[in-house]
Short mmCIF file of C-alpha atoms and ligand atoms in Angstrom, two decimals:
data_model
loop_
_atom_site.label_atom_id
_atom_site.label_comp_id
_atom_site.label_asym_id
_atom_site.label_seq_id
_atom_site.Cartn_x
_atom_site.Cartn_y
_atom_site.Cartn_z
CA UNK D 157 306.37 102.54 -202.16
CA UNK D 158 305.16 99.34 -200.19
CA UNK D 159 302.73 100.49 -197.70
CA UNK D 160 301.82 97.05 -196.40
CA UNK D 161 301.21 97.43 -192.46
CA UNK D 162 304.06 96.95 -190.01
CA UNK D 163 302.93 95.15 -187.07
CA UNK D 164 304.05 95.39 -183.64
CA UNK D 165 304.89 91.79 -182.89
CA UNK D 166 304.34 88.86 -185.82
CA UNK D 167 305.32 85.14 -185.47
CA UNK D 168 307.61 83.34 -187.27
CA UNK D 169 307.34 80.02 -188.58
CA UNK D 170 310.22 77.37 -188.80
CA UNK D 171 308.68 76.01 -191.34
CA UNK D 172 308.34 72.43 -189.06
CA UNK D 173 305.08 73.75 -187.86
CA UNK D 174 303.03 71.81 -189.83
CA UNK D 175 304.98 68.63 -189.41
CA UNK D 176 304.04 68.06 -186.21
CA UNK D 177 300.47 69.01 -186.89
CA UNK D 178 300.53 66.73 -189.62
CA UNK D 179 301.73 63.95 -187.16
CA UNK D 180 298.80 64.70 -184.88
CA UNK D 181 296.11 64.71 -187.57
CA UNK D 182 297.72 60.92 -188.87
CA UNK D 183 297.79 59.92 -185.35
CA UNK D 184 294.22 60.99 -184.80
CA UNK D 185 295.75 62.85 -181.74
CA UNK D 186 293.66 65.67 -182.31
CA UNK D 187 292.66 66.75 -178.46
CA UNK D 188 293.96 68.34 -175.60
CA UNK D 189 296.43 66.46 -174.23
CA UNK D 190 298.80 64.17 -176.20
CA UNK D 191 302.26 62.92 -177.32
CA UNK D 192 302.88 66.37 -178.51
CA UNK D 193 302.12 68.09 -175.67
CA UNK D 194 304.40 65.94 -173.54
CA UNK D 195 306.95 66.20 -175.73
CA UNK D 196 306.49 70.56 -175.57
CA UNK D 197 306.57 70.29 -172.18
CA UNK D 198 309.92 68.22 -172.13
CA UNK D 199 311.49 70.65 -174.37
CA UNK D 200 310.89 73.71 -172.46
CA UNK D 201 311.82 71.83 -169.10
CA UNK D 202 315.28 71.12 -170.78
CA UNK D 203 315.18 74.83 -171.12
CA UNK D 204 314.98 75.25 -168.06
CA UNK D 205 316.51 73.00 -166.24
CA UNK D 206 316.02 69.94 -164.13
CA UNK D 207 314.78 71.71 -161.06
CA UNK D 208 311.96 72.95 -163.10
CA UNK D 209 308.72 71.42 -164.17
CA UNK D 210 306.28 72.50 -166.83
CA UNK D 211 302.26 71.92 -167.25
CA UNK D 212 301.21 73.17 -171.10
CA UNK D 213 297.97 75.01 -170.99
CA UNK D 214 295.50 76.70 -173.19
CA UNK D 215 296.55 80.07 -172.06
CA UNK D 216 299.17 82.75 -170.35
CA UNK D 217 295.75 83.83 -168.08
CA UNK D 218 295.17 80.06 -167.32
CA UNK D 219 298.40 79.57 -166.10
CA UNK D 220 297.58 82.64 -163.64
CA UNK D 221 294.40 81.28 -162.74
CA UNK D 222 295.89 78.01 -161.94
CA UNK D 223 298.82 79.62 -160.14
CA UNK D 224 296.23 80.89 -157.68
CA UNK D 225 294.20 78.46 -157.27
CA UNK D 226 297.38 76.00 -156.44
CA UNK D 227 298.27 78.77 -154.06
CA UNK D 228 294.91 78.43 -152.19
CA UNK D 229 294.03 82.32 -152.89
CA UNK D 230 290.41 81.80 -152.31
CA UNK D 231 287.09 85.02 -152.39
CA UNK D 232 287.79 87.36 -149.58
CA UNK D 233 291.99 86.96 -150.15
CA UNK D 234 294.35 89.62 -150.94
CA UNK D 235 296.54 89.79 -153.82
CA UNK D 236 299.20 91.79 -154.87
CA UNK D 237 300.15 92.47 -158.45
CA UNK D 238 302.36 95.04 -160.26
CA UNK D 239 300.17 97.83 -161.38
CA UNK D 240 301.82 98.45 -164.98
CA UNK D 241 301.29 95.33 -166.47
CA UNK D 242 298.40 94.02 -169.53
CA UNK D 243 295.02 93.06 -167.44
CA UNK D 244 295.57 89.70 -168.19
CA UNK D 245 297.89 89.53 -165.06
CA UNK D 246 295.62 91.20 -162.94
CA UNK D 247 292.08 89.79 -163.97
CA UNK D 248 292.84 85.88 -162.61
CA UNK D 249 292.32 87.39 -159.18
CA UNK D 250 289.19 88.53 -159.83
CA UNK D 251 287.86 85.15 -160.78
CA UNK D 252 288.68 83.84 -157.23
CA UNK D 253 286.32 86.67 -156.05
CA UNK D 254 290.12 88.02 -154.21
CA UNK D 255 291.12 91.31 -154.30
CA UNK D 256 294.13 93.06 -156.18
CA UNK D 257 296.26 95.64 -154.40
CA UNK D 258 298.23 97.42 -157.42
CA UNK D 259 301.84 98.20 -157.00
CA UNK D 260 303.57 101.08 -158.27
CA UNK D 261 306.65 100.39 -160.91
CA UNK D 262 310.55 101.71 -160.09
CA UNK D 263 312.01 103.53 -162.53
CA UNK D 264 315.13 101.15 -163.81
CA UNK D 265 313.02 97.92 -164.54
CA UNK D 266 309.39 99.43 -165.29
CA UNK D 267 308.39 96.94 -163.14
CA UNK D 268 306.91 96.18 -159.19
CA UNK D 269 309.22 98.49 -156.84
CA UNK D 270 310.27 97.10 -153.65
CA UNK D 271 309.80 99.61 -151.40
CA UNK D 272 306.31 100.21 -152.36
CA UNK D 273 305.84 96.59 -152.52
CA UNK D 274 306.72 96.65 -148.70
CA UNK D 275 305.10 99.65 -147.74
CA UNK D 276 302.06 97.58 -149.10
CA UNK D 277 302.05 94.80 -147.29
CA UNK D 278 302.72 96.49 -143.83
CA UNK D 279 299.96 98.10 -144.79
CA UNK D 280 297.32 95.34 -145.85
CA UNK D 281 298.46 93.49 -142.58
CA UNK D 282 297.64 96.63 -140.21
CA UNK D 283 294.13 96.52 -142.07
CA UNK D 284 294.31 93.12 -141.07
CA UNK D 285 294.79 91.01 -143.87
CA UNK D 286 298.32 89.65 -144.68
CA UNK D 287 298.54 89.05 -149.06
CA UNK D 288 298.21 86.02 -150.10
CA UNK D 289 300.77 86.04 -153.09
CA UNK D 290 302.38 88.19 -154.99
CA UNK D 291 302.51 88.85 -158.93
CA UNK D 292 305.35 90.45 -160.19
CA UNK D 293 305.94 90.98 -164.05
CA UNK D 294 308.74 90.99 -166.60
CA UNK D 295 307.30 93.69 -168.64
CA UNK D 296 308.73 93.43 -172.25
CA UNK D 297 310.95 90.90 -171.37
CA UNK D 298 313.25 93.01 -168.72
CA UNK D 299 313.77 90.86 -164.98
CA UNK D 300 311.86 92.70 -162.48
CA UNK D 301 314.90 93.65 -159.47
CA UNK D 302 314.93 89.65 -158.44
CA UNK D 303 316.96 89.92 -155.55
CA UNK D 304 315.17 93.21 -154.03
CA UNK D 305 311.34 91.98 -154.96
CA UNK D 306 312.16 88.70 -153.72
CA UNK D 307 313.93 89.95 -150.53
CA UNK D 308 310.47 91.61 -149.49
CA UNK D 309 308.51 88.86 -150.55
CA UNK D 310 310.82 86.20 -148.41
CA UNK D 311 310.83 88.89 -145.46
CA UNK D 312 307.30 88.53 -144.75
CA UNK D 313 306.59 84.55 -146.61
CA UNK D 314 304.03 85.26 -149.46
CA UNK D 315 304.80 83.55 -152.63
CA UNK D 316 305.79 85.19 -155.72
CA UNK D 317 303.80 84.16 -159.40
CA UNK D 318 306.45 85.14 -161.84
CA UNK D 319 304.39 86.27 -165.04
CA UNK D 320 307.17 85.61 -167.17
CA UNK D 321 304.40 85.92 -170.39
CA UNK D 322 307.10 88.24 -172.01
CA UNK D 323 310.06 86.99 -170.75
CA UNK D 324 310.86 83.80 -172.48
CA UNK D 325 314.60 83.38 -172.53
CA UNK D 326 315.39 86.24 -170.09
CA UNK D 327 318.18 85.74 -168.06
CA UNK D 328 319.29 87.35 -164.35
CA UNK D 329 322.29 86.51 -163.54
CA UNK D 330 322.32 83.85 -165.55
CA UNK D 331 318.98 82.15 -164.11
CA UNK D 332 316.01 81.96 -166.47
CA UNK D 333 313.27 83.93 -166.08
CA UNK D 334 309.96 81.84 -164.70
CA UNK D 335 312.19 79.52 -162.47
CA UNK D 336 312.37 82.51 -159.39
CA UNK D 337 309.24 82.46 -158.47
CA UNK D 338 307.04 79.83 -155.90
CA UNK D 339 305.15 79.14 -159.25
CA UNK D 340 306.38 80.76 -162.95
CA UNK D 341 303.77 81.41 -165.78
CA UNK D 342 304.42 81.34 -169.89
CA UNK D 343 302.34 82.83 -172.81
CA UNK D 344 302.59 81.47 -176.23
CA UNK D 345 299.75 83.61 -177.45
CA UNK D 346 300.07 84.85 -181.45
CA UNK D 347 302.68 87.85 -179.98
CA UNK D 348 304.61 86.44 -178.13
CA UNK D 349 308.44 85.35 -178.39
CA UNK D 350 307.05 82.07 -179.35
CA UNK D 351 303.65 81.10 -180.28
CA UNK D 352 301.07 77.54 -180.04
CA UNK D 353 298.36 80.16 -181.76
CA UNK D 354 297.53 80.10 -177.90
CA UNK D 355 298.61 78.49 -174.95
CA UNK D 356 300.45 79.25 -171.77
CA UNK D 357 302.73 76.92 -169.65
CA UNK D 358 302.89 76.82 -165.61
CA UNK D 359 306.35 76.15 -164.25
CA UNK D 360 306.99 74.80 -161.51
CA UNK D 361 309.46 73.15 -159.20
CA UNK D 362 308.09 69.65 -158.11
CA UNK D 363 306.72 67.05 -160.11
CA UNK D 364 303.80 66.76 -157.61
CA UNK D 365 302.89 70.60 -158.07
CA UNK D 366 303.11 69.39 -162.03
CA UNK D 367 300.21 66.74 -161.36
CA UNK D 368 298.11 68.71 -159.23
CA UNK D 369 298.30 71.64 -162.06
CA UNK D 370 297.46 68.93 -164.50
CA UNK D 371 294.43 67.55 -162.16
CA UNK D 372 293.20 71.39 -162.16
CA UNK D 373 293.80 72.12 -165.73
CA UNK D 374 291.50 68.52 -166.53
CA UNK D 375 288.45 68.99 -164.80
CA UNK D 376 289.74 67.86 -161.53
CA UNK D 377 289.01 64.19 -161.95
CA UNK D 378 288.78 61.76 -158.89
CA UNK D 379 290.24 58.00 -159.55
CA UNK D 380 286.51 56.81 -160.08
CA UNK D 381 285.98 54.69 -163.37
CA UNK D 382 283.19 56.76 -163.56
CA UNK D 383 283.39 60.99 -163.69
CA UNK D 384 283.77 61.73 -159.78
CA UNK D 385 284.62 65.02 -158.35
CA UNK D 386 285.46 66.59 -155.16
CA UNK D 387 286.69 69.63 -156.04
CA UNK D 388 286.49 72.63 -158.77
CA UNK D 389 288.22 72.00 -161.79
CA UNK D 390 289.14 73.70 -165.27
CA UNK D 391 289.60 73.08 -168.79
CA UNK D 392 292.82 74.74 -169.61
CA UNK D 393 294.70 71.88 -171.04
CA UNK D 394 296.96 72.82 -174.10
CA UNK D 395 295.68 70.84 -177.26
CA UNK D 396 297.99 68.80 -179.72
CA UNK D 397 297.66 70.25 -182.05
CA UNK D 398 298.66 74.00 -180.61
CA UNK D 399 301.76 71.44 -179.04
CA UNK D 400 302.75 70.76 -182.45
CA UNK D 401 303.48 74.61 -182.84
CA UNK D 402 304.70 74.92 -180.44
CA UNK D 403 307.23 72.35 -181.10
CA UNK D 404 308.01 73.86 -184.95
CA UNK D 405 308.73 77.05 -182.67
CA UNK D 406 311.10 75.47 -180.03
CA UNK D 407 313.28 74.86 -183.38
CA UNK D 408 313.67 78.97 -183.44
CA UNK D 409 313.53 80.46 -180.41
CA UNK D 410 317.36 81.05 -179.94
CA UNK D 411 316.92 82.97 -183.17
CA UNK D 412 313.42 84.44 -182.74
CA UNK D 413 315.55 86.44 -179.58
CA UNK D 414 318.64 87.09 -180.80
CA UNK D 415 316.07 88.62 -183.98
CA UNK D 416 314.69 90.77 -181.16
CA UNK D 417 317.88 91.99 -179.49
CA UNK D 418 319.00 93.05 -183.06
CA UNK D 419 316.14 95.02 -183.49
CA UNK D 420 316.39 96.79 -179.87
CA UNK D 421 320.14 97.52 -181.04
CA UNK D 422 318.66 98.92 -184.54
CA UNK D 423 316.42 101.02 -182.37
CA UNK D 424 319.53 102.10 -180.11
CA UNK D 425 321.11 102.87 -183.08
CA UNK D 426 318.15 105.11 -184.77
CA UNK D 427 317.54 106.96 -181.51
CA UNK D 428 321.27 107.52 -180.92
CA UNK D 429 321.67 111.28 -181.98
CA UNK D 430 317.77 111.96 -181.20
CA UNK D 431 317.25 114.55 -178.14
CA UNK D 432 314.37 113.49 -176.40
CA UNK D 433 313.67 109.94 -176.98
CA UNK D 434 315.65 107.17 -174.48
CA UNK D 435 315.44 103.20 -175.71
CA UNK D 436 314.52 101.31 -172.47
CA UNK D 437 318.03 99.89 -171.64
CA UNK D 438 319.00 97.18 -168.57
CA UNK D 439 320.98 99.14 -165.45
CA UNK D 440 323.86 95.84 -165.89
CA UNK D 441 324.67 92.60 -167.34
CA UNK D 442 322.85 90.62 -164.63
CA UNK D 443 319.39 91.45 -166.20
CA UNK D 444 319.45 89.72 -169.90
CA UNK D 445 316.05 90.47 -171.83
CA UNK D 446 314.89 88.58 -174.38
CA UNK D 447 314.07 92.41 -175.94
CA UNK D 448 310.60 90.93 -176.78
CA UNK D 449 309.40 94.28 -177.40
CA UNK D 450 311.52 97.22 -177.70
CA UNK D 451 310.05 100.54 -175.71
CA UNK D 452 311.04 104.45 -175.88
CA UNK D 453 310.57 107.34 -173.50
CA UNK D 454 310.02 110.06 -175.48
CA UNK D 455 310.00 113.97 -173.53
CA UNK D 456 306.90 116.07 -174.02
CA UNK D 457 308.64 118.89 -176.09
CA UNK D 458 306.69 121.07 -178.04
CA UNK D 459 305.38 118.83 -181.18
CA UNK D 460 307.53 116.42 -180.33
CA UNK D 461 305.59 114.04 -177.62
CA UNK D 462 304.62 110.19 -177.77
CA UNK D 463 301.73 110.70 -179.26
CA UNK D 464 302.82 113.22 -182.38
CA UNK D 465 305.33 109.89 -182.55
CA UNK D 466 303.06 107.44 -182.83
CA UNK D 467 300.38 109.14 -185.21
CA UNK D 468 303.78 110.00 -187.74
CA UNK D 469 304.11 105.90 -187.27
CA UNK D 470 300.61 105.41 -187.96
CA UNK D 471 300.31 107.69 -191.14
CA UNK D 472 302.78 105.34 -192.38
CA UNK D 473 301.12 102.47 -191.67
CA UNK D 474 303.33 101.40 -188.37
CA UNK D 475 301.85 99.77 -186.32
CA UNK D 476 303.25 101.40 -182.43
CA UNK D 477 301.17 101.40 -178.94
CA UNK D 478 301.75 103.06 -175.68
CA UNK D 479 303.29 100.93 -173.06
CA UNK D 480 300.22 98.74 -170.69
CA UNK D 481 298.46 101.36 -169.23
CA UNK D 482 298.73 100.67 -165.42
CA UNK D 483 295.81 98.79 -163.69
CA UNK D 484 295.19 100.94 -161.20
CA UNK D 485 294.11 104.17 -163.62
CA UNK D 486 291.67 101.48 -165.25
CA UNK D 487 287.97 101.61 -165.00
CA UNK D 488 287.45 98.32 -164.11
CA UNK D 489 290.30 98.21 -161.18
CA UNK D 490 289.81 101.73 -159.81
CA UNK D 491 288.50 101.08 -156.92
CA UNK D 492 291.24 98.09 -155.71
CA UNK D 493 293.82 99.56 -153.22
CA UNK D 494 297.12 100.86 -155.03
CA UNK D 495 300.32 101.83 -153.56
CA UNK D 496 302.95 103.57 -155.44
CA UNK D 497 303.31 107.49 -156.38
CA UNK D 498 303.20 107.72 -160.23
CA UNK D 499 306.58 106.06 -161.98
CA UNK D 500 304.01 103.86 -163.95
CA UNK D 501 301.67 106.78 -165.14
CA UNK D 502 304.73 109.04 -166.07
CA UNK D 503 305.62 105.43 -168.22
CA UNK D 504 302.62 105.28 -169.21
CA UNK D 505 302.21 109.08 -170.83
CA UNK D 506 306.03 108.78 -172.31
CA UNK D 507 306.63 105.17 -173.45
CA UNK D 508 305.60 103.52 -176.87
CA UNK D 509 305.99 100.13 -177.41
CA UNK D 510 308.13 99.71 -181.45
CA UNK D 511 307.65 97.04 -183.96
CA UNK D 512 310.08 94.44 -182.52
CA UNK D 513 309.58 91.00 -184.34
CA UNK D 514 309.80 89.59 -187.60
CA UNK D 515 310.67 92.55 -189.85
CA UNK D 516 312.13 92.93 -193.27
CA UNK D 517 314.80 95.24 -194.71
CA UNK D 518 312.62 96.96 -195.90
CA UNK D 519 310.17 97.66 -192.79
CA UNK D 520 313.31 98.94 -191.30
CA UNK D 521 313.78 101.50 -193.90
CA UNK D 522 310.40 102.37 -193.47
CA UNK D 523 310.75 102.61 -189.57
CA UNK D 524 313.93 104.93 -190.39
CA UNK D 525 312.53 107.26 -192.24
CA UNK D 526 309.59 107.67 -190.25
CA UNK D 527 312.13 109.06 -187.35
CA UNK D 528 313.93 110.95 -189.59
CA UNK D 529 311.36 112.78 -191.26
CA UNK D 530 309.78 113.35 -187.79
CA UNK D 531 313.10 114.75 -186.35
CA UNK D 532 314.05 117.15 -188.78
C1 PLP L 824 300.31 87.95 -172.85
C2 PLP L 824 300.34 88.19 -171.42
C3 PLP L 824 299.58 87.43 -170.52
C4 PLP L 824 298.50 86.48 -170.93
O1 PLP L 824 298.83 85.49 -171.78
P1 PLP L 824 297.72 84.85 -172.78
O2 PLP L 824 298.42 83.66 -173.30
O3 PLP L 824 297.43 85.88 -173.82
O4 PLP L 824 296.52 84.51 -171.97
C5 PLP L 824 299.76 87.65 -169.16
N1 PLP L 824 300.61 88.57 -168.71
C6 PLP L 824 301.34 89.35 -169.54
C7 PLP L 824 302.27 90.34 -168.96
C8 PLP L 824 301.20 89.19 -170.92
O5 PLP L 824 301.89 89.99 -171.74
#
């Protein structure tokens, strides 16, 4: 039989890809910056809509780094981000020499719960220090409770950063994903829904927040003829080339989701008649997920735990990981404030994260037996 690895989350090419590189190599627009990466940018803010504006970067984290720096979140700040979450969220703050406060999960998104989120900041600002901005994730591509998070955050006027990494194409009531927040953030890393090899976007809704993101992300350049520069600035400027992927992918990504959503209704299906293992599912239609990754719960019963799962995956050369372990049980954030009780480490021992993107017949039969030889 074919034993050739499954992965977790692959690309998929058009096949226009290399068009557009093409174009930028016969163009000689081979740099950061270009027609192509105007054009990306374009594309995704049709996506989006008009009130929305969109700066291509080199990077998901960039975008989060940028989002805090255009938020003023300077050394000494507080930040709030949703504990269960990949570091990449979290470490951005750290670079501003601020300070995370981790936020426990609720239990019908996976991600930043409301009431702790409160109970946090009442908190930080009786220690005498109001956050400065809030991260809140879409963890596998599921909305984060919108209205409730945002409620909180508007109650007490600290913006929200939307990492919307995972969530491109997820829908709440109909609004995209990314467009909520005071600032919204993309990843087009290799795993992603959609991929520039890397790169990241920061949405936005002005086209001066655009410029000033672009001023960052360029070095911060004065109007000098010469180099001048009055403030700190970064290189995080998608390059045309990465564009031109990007733009090969914006050809598929109505079919790189609906790809996903079949394969979180496969997964529905498998797990069906299994005791013990729950597919993550969305409370009600206002919370549309792009099913970027499709995640389990499965019960700690005898031999049958996560773990036992994911080795019987493994043996077969499936590739499956546990959900993000949360922040605040990591060794490098342990000693950052956290509020919550422990949704996200009970998600964290149960969950496992299955192969979600670009499979084969095949790799599903593989995936199917694997469950049904493990259930039996
Ligand atoms: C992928 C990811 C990022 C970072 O994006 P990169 O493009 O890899 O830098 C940030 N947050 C979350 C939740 C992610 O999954």
């Amino acid at each position: 039989m074919n034993n050739k690895r499954i992965y977790l989350s692959l690309p998929r090419q058009s096949g226009f890809e290399q068009e557009y590189i093409k174009n930028a190599f016969e163009t000689n627009w081979i740099t950061s910056g270009g027609p192509n990466v105007e054009e990306f940018e374009y594309k995704l803010e049709e996506c989006f809509g008009k009130e929305s504006f969109v700066t291509a970067l080199n990077s998901g984290t960039s975008a989060i780094h940028l989002a805090l720096v255009l938020l003023g979140i300077k050394a000494g700040d507080e930040v709030i981000c949703q504990s269960m979450t990949f570091s990449a969220s979290a470490n951005p703050i750290l670079y501003q020499g601020a300070t995370p406060v981790f936020v426990d999960s609720e239990i019908d998104t996976w991600n930043i719960c409301p009431q702790f989120l409160e109970t946090a900041i009442k908190d930080r600002i009786k220690n005498g220090k109001k956050p400065k901005a809030i991260i809140a994730v879409h963890l596998y591509g599921n909305p984060y409770k919108i209205e409730d998070v945002h409620a909180v955050a508007d109650k007490y006027d600290i913006p929200i950063i939307e990492d919307s990494a995972e969530a491109l194409g997820s829908r709440f009531k109909g609004q995209k994903c990314g467009s909520f927040g005071a600032l919204g953030i993309l990843s087009f890393n290799g795993n992603k829904i959609i991929t520039t090899s890397s790169g990241g976007a920061l949405i936005s809704s002005s086209e001066s927040i655009k410029q000033k993101a672009l001023f960052f992300a360029t070095q911060a350049k004065d109007k000098a003829v010469h180099y001048q520069h009055s403030e700190i600035g970064y290189n995080y400027r998608m390059s045309n080339v990465c564009a031109g992927i990007g733009l090969g992918q914006m050809k598929i990504i109505g079919q790189n989701i609906e790809e996903r959503r079949e394969m979180n209704t496969f997964y529905k299906e498998l797990f069906k008649d299994v005791d013990g293992v729950t597919v993550f599912e969305n409370s009600n239609q206002d919370f549309f997920s792009n099913c970027w990754l499709t995640t389990v719960l499965v019960e700690n019963e005898g031999d049958v735990n996560r773990e036992n799962l994911r080795m019987a995956f493994e043996t077969a050369n499936i590739e499956c990981r546990p959900l993000w372990k949360p922040m605040h049980l990591q060794p490098v954030f342990e000693n950052y404030p956290y509020y919550g009780e422990n949704t996200a480490e009970g998600l964290f021992e149960k969950g496992l994260c299955l192969p979600s993107g670009n499979l084969s017949l095949e790799d599903k039969k593989r995936i199917r037996e694997v469950v049904k030889n493990f259930f039996i």
